Coordinates of C-alpha atoms in Angstrom, one line a residue:
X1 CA 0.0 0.0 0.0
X2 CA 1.6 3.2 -1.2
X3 CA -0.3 6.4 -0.4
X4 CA 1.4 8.8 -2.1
X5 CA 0.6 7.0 -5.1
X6 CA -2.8 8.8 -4.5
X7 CA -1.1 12.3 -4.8
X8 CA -2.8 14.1 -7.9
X9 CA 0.1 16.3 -8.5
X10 CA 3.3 14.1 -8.9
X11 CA 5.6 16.9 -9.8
X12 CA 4.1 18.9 -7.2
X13 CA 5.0 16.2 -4.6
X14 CA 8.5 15.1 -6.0
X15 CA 9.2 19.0 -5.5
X16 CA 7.5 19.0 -2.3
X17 CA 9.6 16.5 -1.4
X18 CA 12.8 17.6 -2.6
X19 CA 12.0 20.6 -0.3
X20 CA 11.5 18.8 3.0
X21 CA 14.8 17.2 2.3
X22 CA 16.5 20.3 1.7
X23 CA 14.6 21.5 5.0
X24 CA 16.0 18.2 6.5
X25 CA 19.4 19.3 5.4
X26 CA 19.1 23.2 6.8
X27 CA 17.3 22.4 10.8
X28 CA 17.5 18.4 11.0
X29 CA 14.5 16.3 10.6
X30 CA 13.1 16.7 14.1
X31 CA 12.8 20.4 13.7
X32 CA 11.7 20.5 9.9
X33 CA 8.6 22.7 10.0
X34 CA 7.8 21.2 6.8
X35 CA 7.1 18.0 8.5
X36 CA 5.1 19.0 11.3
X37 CA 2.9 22.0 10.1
X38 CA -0.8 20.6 11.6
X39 CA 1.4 20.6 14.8
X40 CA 2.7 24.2 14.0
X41 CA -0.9 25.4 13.4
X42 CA -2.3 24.3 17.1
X43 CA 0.9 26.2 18.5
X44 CA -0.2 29.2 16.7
X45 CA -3.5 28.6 17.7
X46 CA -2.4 28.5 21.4
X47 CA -0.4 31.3 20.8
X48 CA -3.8 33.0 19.8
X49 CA -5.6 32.1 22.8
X50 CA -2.8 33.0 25.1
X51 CA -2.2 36.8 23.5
X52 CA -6.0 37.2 22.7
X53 CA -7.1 36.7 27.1
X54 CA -4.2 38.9 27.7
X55 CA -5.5 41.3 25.4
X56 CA -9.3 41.2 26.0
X57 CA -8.1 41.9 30.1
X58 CA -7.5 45.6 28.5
X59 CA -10.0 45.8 26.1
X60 CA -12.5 48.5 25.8
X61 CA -15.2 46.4 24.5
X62 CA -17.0 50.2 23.9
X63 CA -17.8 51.3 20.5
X64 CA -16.0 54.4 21.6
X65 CA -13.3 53.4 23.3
X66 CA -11.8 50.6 21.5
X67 CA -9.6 52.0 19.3
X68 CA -7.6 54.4 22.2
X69 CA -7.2 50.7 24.3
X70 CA -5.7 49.0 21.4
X71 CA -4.1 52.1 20.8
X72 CA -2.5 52.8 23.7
X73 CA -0.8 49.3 23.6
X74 CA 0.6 50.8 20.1
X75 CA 2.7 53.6 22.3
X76 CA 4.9 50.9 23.9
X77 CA 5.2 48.2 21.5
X78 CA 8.2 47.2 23.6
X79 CA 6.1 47.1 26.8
X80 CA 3.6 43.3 27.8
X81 CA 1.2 44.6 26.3
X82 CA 2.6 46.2 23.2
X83 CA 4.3 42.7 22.5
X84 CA 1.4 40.7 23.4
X85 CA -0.9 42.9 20.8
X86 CA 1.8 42.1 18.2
X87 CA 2.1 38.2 19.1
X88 CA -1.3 38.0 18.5
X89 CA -1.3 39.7 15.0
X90 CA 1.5 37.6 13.7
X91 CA 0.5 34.4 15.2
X92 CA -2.5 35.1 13.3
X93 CA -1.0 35.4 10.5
X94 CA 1.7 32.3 11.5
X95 CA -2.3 30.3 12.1
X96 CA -3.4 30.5 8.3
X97 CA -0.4 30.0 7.2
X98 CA 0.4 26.9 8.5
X99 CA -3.3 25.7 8.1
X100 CA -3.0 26.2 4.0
X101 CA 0.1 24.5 3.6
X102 CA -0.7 21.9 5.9
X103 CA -3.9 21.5 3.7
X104 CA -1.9 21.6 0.4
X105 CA 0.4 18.9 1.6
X106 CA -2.1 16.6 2.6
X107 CA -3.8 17.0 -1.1
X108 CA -0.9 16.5 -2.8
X109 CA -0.3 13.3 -0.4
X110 CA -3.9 12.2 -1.6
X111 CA -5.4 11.9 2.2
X112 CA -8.4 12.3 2.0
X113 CA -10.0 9.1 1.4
X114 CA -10.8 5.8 3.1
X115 CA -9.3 6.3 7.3
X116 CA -8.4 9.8 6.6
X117 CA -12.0 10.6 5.3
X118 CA -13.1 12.0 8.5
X119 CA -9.9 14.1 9.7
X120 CA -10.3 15.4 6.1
X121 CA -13.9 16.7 6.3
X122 CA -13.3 18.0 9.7
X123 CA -10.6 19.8 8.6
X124 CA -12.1 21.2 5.8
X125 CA -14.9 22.3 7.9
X126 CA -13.2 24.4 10.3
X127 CA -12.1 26.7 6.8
X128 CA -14.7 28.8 7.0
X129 CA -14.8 29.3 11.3
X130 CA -10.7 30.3 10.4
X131 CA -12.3 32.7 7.8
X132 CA -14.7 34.4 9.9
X133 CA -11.8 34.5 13.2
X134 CA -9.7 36.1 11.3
X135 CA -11.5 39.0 9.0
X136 CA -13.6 39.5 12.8
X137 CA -10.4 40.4 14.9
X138 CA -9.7 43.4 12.5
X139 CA -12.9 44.9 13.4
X140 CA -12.4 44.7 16.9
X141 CA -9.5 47.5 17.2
X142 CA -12.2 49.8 14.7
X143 CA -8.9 51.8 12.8
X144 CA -9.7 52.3 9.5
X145 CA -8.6 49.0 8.5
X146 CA -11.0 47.5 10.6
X147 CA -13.8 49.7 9.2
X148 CA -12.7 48.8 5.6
X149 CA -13.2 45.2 6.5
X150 CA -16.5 45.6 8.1
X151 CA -17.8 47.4 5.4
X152 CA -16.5 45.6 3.0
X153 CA -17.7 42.3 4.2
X154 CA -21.1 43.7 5.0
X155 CA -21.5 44.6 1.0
X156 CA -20.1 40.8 0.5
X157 CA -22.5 39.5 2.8
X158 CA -25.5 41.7 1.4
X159 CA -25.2 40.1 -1.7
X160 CA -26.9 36.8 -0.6
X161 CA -30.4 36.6 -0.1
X162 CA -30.3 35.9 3.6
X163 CA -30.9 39.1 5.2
X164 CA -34.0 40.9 5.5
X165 CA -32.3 44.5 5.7
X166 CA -28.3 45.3 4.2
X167 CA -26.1 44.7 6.4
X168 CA -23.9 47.5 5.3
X169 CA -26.4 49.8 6.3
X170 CA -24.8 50.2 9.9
X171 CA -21.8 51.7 8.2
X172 CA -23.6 54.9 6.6
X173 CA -22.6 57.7 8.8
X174 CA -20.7 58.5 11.9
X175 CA -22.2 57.6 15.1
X176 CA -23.9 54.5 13.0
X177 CA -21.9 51.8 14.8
X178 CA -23.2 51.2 18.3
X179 CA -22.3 49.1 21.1
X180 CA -24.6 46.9 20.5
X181 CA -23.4 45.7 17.5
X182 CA -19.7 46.8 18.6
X183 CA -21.3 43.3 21.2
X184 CA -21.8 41.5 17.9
X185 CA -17.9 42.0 16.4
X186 CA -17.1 40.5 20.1
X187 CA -19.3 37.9 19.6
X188 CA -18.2 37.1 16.6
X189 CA -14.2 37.1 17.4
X190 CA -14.8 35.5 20.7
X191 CA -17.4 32.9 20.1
X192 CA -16.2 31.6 16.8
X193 CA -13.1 30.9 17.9
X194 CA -14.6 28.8 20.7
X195 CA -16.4 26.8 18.1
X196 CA -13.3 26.4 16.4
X197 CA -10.9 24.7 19.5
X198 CA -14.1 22.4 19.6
X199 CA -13.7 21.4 16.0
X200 CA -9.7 21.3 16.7
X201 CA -11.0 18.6 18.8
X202 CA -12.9 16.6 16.9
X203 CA -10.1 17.0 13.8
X204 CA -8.1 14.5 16.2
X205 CA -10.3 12.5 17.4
X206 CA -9.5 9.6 14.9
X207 CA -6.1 10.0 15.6
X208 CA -4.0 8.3 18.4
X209 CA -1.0 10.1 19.9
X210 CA -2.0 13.1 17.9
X211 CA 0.6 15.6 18.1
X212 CA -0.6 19.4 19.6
X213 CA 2.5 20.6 19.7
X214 CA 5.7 20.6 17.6
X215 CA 9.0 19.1 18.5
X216 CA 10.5 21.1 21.5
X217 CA 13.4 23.0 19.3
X218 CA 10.5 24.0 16.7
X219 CA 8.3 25.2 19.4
X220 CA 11.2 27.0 20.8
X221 CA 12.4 28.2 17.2
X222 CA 8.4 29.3 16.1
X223 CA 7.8 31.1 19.4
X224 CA 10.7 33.3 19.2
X225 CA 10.6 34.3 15.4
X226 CA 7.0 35.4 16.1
X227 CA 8.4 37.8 19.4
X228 CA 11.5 38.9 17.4
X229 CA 9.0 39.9 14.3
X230 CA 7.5 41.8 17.0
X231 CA 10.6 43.9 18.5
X232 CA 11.7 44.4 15.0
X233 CA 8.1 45.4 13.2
X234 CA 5.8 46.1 16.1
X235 CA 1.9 46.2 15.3
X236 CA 0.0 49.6 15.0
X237 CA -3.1 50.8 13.9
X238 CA -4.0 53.0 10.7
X239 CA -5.7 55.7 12.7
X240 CA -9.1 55.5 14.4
X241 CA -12.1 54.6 12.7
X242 CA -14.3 57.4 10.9
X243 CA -17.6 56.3 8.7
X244 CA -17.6 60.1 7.6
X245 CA -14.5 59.5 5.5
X246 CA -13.0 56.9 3.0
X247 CA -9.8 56.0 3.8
X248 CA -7.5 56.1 0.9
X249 CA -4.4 54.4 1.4
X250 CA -4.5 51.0 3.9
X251 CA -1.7 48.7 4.0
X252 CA -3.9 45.2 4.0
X253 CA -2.8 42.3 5.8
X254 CA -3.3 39.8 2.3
X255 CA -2.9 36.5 4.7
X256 CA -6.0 37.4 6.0
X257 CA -8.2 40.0 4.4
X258 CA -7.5 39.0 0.4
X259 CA -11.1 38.3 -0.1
X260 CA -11.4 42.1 0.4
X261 CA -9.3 43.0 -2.3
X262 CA -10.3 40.3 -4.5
X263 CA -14.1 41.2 -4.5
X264 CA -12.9 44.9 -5.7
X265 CA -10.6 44.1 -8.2
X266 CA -13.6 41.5 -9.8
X267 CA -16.8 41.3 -8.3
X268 CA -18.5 40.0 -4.8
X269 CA -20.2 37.3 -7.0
X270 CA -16.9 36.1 -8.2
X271 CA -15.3 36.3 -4.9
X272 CA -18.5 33.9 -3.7
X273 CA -17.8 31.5 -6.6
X274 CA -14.5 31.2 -5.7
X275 CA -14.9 31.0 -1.9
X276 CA -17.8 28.8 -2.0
X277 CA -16.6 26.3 -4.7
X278 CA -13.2 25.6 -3.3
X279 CA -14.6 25.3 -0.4
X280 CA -17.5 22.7 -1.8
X281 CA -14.7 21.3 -3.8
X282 CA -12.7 19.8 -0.7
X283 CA -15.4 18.8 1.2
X284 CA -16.4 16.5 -1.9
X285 CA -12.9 15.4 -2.6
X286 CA -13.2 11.8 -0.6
X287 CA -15.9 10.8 -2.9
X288 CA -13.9 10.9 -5.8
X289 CA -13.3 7.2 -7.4
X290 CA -10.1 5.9 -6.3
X291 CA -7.3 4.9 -8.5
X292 CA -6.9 1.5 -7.0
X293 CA -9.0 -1.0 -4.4
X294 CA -7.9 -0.6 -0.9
X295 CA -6.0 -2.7 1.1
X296 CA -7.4 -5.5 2.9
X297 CA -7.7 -4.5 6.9
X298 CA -6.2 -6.3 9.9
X299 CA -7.8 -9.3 11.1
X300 CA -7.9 -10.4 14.8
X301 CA -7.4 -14.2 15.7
X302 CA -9.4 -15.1 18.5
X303 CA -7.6 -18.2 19.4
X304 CA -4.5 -16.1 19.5
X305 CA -5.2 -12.5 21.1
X306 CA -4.4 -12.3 24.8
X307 CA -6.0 -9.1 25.3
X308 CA -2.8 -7.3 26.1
X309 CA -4.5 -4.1 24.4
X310 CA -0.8 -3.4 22.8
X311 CA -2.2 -2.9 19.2
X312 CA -5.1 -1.4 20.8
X313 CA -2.5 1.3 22.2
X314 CA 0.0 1.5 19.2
X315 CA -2.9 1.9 16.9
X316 CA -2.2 5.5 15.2
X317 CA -6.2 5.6 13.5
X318 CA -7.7 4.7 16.8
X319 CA -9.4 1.5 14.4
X320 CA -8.9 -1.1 17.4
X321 CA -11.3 -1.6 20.4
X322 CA -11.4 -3.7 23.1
X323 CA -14.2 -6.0 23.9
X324 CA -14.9 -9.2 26.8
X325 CA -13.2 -12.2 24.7
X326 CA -15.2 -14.6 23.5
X327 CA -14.1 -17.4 25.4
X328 CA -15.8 -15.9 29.0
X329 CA -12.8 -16.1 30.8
X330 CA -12.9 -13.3 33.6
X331 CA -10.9 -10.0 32.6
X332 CA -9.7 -11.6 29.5
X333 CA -10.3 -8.8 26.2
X334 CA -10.0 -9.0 22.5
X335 CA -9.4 -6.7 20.3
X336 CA -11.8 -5.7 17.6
X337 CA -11.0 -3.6 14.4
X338 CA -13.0 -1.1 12.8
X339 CA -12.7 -1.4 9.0
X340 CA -13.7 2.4 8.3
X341 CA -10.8 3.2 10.4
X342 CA -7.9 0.8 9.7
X343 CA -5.2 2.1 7.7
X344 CA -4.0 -1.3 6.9
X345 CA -0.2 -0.2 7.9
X346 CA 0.4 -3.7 9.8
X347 CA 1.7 -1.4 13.3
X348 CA -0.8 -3.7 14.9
X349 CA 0.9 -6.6 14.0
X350 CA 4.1 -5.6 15.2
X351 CA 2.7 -4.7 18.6
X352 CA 1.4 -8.5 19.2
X353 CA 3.6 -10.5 21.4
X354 CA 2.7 -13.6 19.7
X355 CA 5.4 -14.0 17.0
X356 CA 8.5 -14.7 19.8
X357 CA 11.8 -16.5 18.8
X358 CA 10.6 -18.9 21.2
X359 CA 8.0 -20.1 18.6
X360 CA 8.7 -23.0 16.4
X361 CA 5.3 -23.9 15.0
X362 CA 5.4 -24.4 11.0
X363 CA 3.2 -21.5 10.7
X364 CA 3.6 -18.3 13.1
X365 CA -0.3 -17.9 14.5
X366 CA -0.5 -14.4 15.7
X367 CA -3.4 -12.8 17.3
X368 CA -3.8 -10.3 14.9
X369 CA -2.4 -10.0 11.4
X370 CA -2.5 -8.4 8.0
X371 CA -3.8 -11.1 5.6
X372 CA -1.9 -9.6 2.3
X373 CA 1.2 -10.1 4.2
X374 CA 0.4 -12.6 7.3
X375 CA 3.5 -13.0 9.8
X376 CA 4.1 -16.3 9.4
X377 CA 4.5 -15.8 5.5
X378 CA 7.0 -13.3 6.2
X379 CA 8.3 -16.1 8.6
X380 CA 9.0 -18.3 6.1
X381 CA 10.1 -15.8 3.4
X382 CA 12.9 -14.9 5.5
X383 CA 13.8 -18.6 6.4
X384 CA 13.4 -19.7 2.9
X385 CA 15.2 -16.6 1.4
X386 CA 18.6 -17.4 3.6
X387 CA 18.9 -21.1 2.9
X388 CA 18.8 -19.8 -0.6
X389 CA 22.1 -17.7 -0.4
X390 CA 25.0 -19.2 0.4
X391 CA 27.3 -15.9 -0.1
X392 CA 29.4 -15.2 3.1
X393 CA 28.3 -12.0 5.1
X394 CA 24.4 -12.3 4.1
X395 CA 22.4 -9.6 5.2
X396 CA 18.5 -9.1 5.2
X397 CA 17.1 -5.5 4.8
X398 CA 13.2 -5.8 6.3
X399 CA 12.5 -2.2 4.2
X400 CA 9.2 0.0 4.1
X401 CA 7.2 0.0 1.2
X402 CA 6.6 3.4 2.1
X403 CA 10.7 5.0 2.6
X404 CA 13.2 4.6 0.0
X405 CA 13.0 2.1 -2.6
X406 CA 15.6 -0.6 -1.5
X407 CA 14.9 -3.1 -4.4
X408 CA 18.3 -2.1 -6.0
X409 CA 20.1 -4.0 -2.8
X410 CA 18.6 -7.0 -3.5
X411 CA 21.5 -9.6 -4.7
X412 CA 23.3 -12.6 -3.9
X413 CA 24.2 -11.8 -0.4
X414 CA 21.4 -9.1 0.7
X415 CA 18.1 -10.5 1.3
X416 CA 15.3 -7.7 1.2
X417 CA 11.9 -7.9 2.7
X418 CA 9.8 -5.5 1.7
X419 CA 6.6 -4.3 4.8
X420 CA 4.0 -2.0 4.3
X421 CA 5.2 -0.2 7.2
X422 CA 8.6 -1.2 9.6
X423 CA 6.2 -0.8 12.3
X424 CA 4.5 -4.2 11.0
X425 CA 7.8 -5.6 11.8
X426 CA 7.4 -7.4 15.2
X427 CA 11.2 -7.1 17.0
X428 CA 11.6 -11.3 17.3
X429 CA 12.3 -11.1 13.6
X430 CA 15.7 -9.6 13.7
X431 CA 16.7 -12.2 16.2
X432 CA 14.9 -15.3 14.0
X433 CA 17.2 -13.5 10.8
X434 CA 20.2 -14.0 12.9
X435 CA 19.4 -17.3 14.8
X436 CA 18.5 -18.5 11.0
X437 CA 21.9 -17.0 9.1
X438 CA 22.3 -13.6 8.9
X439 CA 25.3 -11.5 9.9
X440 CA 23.9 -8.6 10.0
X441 CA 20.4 -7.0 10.1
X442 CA 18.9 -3.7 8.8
X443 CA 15.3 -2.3 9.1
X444 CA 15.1 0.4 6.7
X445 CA 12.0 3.0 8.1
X446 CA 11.1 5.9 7.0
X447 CA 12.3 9.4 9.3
X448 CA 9.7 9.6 12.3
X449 CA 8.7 13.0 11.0
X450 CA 8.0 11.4 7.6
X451 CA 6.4 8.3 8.7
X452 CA 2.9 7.4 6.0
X453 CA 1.2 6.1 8.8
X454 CA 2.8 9.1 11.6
X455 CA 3.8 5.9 14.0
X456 CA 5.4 3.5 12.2
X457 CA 9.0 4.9 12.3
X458 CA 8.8 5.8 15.8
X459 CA 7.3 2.9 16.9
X460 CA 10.0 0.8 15.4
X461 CA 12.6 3.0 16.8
X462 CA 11.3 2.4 20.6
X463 CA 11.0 -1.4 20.2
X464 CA 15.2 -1.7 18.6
X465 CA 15.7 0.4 21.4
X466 CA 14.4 -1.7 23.6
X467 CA 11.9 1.3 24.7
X468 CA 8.7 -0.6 24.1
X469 CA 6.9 -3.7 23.8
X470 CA 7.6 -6.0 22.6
X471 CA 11.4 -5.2 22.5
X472 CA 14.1 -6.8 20.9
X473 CA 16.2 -8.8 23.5
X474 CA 19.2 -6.9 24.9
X475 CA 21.5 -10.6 24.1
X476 CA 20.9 -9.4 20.2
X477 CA 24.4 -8.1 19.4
X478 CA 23.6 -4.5 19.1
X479 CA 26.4 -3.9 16.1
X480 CA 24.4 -7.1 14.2
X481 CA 21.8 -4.6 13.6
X482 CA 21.1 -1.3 12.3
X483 CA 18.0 1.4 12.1
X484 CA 18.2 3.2 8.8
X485 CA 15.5 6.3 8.8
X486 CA 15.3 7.2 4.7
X487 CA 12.4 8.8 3.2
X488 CA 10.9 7.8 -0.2
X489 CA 13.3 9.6 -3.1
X490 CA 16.4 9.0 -0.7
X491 CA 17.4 5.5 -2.0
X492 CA 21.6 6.7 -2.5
X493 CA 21.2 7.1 1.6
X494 CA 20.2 4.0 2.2
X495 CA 22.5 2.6 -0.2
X496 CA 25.3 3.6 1.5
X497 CA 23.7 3.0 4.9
X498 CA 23.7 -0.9 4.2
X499 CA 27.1 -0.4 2.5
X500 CA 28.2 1.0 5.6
X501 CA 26.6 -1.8 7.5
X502 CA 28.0 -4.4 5.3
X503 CA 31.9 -2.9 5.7
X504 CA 31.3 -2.7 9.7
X505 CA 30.5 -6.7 9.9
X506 CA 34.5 -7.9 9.9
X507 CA 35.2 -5.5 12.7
X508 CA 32.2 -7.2 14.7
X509 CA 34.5 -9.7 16.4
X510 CA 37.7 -7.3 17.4
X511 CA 35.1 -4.5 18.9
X512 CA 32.3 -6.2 20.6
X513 CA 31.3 -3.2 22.9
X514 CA 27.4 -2.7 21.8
X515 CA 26.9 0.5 20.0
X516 CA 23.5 1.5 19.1
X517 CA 23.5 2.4 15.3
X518 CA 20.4 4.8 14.2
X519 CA 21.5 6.2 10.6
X520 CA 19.1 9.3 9.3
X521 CA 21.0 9.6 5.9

């Protein structure tokens, strides 16, 4: 199963790749934004929610009196406040931002059908409350860009048939905006947002182990750019509001307000087609046909699951459940998997504790399992595959279908086993490769931040590591085996990985103080 064989776009993606590597290159793959932008988005959006209760502590929520509270913040935009007031605008700013290109990348990775259908349509819902948050703060410090919005959105929204008076006419002459509907622009900046953590919420709901927050030197990295933007170009205002004039020259923030311009340069019924049909277009992108079938799911063994709820809590779709087992058996569970939500990655079948090197049935029963690539077929693939080579020095590569391409390895002394995902790869198998044969062993992922199925990688990094369950045993000669992390496109690192991996073997015997080897290429 290869998802980004979904991606509409293929030169799109190849560059989009080539730019995460040169990201990779630049801050390291932990701390490539690039990789981690729905993360980057909540941070903003906590960033938001942070500055925005600061600010509304000082607010003049008065008709009258809002512009001089923003405004004083202006005087000292050194000062708390001042800095808060500018945090807020460019984390705003940092919000949409992150939110389009994270959308972009998931299109151009095709995910948005099958498991990722929901997380898809719940993320294209929360477009327009991001819309509405946005345009609505501007109004809230009523300078005469805020009253160019609110006009100009009241004309926008007068052109639908929804509203039994124009909503533009609060906007005809001075003294025409009240505190009453100064209340509504609060509302609307206040309450929307609320609406929108909720559907933050629900975005990850089908997702284990979501990630709210970026890795710690991204976090740190994202946080201070936004305060330094604010020493270096502190926010102001463009002058208090005045309905009695037209203000001539704004400088626009085009992040956020480019509908504004857009209707004025075409029309508010283009600016409506656009809005509403892109919008329409994404949330009817998952019922698009799809190029190929999908993937059979996993399928749980009764006989065979113990109920240790591991694959229920490595799962990264939340698609397993646990339920009384069958058999009656007091505090015994089973797992049960939900086919809308399985990603058919195989994770789960890593997790199970059934496939030991203790085993030595024929077949390799496990309690759950992938039936296109069952364990005990890759069982015997790997037993059948080393008999066959009788080169000294033979290595097996267990690679992910989803990293590099490691078919060019294959020869007389390299044995590759192809997964849908490393994390399918249950530990025992490294130490049945070198009970059965092998000198040496390498498990080809792809980078954590990179992972297809966001666990895979960093799931099989913990159990080498001997971090989580089930492990691989700590008597497994740590210089026998090697954790390659390689994205797809990076097939010359993994090359030389295993090359590297294959020189290393002769020194085993004179240097056999265990050395963890993690290569990121």
């Amino acid at each position: 199963m290869t998802t980004t064989d979904d991606a509409p776009i293929p030169r799109a993606l190849a560059a989009w790749r080539g730019a995460e590597r040169l990201f990779d290159r630049a801050f390291g793959a932990q701390a490539n934004p690039l990789r981690q932008l729905g993360a980057l988005a909540f941070l903003a959006f906590w960033l938001l929610a942070l500055s925005g209760i600061w600010l509304f502590a000082v607010f003049d929520t008065s008709a009258s009196g809002a512009y001089e509270s923003i405004a004083a913040l202006s005087r000292s935009p050194w000062s708390p406040g001042g800095m808060m007031r500018s945090l807020h605008r460019y984390a705003a700013d940092a919000f949409v931002v992150f939110t389009a290109v994270h959308l972009l990348r998931e299109a151009m990775l095709g995910r948005w059908r099958w498991f990722r259908r929901f997380s898809w349509w719940t993320g294209a819902a929360l477009l327009p409350l991001i819309a509405v948050s946005a345009v609505g703060g501007f109004w809230l410090h009523w300078d005469k860009l805020g009253q160019f919005s609110a006009i100009a959105t009241a004309e926008w929204l007068d052109m639908l048939p929804i509203l039994s008076n124009p909503f533009a006419r609060n906007f005809l002459g001075a003294g025409m905006v009240s505190d009453r509907l100064f209340s509504l622009f609060i509302f609307v900046h206040v309450g929307v947002p609320l609406l929108l953590l909720f559907g933050l919420w629900f975005h990850i709901q089908r997702i284990s182990h979501a990630g709210v927050f970026p890795a710690r030197a991204l976090t740190i990295g994202t946080v201070t750019m936004l305060l330094v933007l604010g020493v270096l170009l502190p926010v102001t205002g463009q002058g208090a509001a005045d309905l009695a004039e037209v203000p001539a020259v704004l400088s626009v923030d085009w992040f956020m307000l480019l509908v504004h311009p857009l209707m004025y340069e075409t029309s508010g019924g283009v600016a409506w087609a656009l809005a509403l049909g892109g919008w329409g277009a994404l949330m009817l992108l998952p019922f698009l046909p799809a190029p190929r079938r999908r993937e059979p799911v996993a399928v749980v063994d009764p006989a065979n699951c113990n109920g240790c709820r591991r694959c229920f809590v490595d799962c990264p779709y939340a698609a397993i459940t646990m339920t009384a087992h069958p058999s009656g058996r007091p505090g015994r569970q089973l797992a049960v998997v939900d086919p809308d939500l399985c990603a058919s990655c195989g994770i789960c079948a890593g997790s199970c504790p059934s496939a030991t090197p203790f085993r030595s049935h024929a077949d390799l029963p496990t309690g759950i399992d992938m039936p296109q690539l069952p364990v005990g077929v890759l069982r015997r693939r790997l037993r059948e595959g080393l008999e066959a080579m009788a080169a000294p020095r033979r290595l097996v590569v267990f690679s992910c279908e989803q990293g590099a391409d490691a078919t060019p390895l294959a020869g007389a002394d390299t044995l590759v086993l192809p997964l849908i995902c490393t994390g399918q790869l249950p530990p025992s198998f490294v130490e049945y490769a070198l009970r059965d044969g092998a000198e040496g062993v390498v498990v080809a992922s792809c980078r954590e931040t990179g992972c297809a199925f966001r666990l895979g990688a960093r799931w099989t990094a913990e159990r080498l590591a001997g971090l989580r369950e089930p492990h691989l045993r700590k008597s497994v000669s740590a210089e026998r085996v090697r954790l390659v992390q390689t994205d797809a496109g990076e097939a010359a690192q993994l090359v030389d990985a295993v090359r590297a991996m294959r020189e290393s073997l002769p020194q085993i015997k004179e240097n056999p103080e265990p050395e963890a080897k993690i290569y990121y290429g």
